PDB file of C-alpha atoms in Angstrom:
ATOM      1  CA  GLN A   1     100.976 110.082  80.950  1.00  0.00           C
ATOM      2  CA  ALA A   2     101.037 112.840  78.332  1.00  0.00           C
ATOM      3  CA  TYR A   3     100.377 110.346  75.541  1.00  0.00           C
ATOM      4  CA  CYS A   4      97.452 108.795  77.421  1.00  0.00           C
ATOM      5  CA  SER A   5      95.948 112.208  78.143  1.00  0.00           C
ATOM      6  CA  ARG A   6      96.216 113.230  74.488  1.00  0.00           C
ATOM      7  CA  PHE A   7      94.725 109.919  73.377  1.00  0.00           C
ATOM      8  CA  LEU A   8      91.731 110.292  75.683  1.00  0.00           C
ATOM      9  CA  SER A   9      91.245 113.917  74.662  1.00  0.00           C
ATOM     10  CA  ARG A  10      91.162 112.940  71.015  1.00  0.00           C
ATOM     11  CA  PHE A  11      89.488 109.526  71.079  1.00  0.00           C
ATOM     12  CA  GLY A  12      87.762 109.330  74.473  1.00  0.00           C
ATOM     13  CA  GLY A  13      84.351 109.767  72.895  1.00  0.00           C
ATOM     14  CA  LEU A  14      84.999 106.801  70.624  1.00  0.00           C
ATOM     15  CA  THR A  15      86.554 104.598  73.297  1.00  0.00           C
ATOM     16  CA  LYS A  16      84.449 101.791  74.798  1.00  0.00           C
ATOM     17  CA  HIS A  17      86.842 100.768  77.590  1.00  0.00           C
ATOM     18  CA  ILE A  18      90.460 101.178  78.756  1.00  0.00           C
ATOM     19  CA  HIS A  19      92.996  98.489  79.641  1.00  0.00           C
ATOM     20  CA  VAL A  20      94.935  99.635  82.714  1.00  0.00           C
ATOM     21  CA  SER A  21      98.321  98.198  83.617  1.00  0.00           C
ATOM     22  CA  ASP A  22     101.413  99.365  85.470  1.00  0.00           C
ATOM     23  CA  ALA A  23     104.905  99.122  84.002  1.00  0.00           C
ATOM     24  CA  ARG A  24     108.550  99.940  84.641  1.00  0.00           C
ATOM     25  CA  ALA A  25     111.132 100.836  81.994  1.00  0.00           C
ATOM     26  CA  PRO A  26     112.647  99.345  79.996  1.00  0.00           C
ATOM     27  CA  ASP A  27     110.537  96.193  79.634  1.00  0.00           C
ATOM     28  CA  GLN A  28     108.533  95.280  82.720  1.00  0.00           C
ATOM     29  CA  GLU A  29     104.810  95.349  82.063  1.00  0.00           C
ATOM     30  CA  GLY A  30     101.709  93.912  83.673  1.00  0.00           C
ATOM     31  CA  LEU A  31     102.928  94.879  87.135  1.00  0.00           C
ATOM     32  CA  GLN A  32     100.461  95.231  89.963  1.00  0.00           C
ATOM     33  CA  ILE A  33      98.900  98.694  90.062  1.00  0.00           C
ATOM     34  CA  GLY A  34     101.186 100.947  92.114  1.00  0.00           C
ATOM     35  CA  GLU A  35     104.310  98.798  91.692  1.00  0.00           C
ATOM     36  CA  GLY A  36     105.529 100.397  88.486  1.00  0.00           C
ATOM     37  CA  GLU A  37     106.214 103.883  87.212  1.00  0.00           C
ATOM     38  CA  MET A  38     102.858 104.761  85.688  1.00  0.00           C
ATOM     39  CA  ASP A  39     101.178 107.979  86.771  1.00  0.00           C
ATOM     40  CA  PHE A  40      97.504 107.103  86.614  1.00  0.00           C
ATOM     41  CA  SER A  41      96.324 110.649  87.251  1.00  0.00           C
ATOM     42  CA  PHE A  42      95.482 110.881  83.540  1.00  0.00           C
ATOM     43  CA  LEU A  43      92.419 108.818  84.461  1.00  0.00           C
ATOM     44  CA  ARG A  44      91.065 111.661  86.596  1.00  0.00           C
ATOM     45  CA  GLY A  45      87.562 112.421  85.370  1.00  0.00           C
ATOM     46  CA  VAL A  46      87.527 109.538  82.874  1.00  0.00           C
ATOM     47  CA  ASP A  47      84.150 107.826  82.898  1.00  0.00           C
ATOM     48  CA  LEU A  48      84.894 104.627  81.009  1.00  0.00           C
ATOM     49  CA  PRO A  49      84.990 100.974  82.043  1.00  0.00           C
ATOM     50  CA  MET A  50      88.542  99.958  82.987  1.00  0.00           C
ATOM     51  CA  LEU A  51      89.984  96.483  82.607  1.00  0.00           C
ATOM     52  CA  ILE A  52      92.832  95.820  85.019  1.00  0.00           C
ATOM     53  CA  GLU A  53      95.720  93.912  83.454  1.00  0.00           C
ATOM     54  CA  VAL A  54      98.019  92.298  85.997  1.00  0.00           C
ATOM     55  CA  TRP A  55     100.423  89.452  85.315  1.00  0.00           C
ATOM     56  CA  LYS A  56      98.770  86.280  86.621  1.00  0.00           C
ATOM     57  CA  GLY A  57      95.922  88.344  88.073  1.00  0.00           C
ATOM     58  CA  HIS A  58      93.501  85.563  87.209  1.00  0.00           C
ATOM     59  CA  GLU A  59      95.164  83.075  89.571  1.00  0.00           C
ATOM     60  CA  ASN A  60      93.569  82.244  92.925  1.00  0.00           C
ATOM     61  CA  ASN A  61      90.114  83.212  91.679  1.00  0.00           C
ATOM     62  CA  GLY A  62      91.260  86.641  90.460  1.00  0.00           C
ATOM     63  CA  VAL A  63      92.876  87.920  93.662  1.00  0.00           C
ATOM     64  CA  GLY A  64      95.411  89.948  91.671  1.00  0.00           C
ATOM     65  CA  PHE A  65      92.703  91.639  89.620  1.00  0.00           C
ATOM     66  CA  ARG A  66      90.668  92.509  92.704  1.00  0.00           C
ATOM     67  CA  PHE A  67      93.759  93.890  94.446  1.00  0.00           C
ATOM     68  CA  GLY A  68      94.525  96.023  91.379  1.00  0.00           C
ATOM     69  CA  ILE A  69      90.987  97.406  91.395  1.00  0.00           C
ATOM     70  CA  GLU A  70      91.310  98.300  95.079  1.00  0.00           C
ATOM     71  CA  ARG A  71      94.614 100.069  94.444  1.00  0.00           C
ATOM     72  CA  LEU A  72      93.225 101.999  91.498  1.00  0.00           C
ATOM     73  CA  ARG A  73      90.204 103.079  93.581  1.00  0.00           C
ATOM     74  CA  ALA A  74      92.541 104.257  96.358  1.00  0.00           C
ATOM     75  CA  LEU A  75      94.549 106.295  93.844  1.00  0.00           C
ATOM     76  CA  GLU A  76      91.337 107.777  92.497  1.00  0.00           C
ATOM     77  CA  LYS A  77      90.352 108.973  95.998  1.00  0.00           C
ATOM     78  CA  SER A  78      93.696 110.777  96.337  1.00  0.00           C
ATOM     79  CA  TRP A  79      93.017 112.846  93.180  1.00  0.00           C
TER      80      TRP A  79
END
């Protein structure tokens, strides 16, 4: 989270979009939003397009991507 916050502070004005994915140490990535260890609160106040990256999110007409978007929106409301 600290790294992401510093990155956005420094390069946010140059950034066109953000890829958002959840993960769990040591090597699990592309998890559904909310199923990993990422603290997404660094996105609070960020006004950039976000691309959800979920393993196999494209299957079944993108159900995994849509679910990830819903979860991210729910997290955003809690901030």
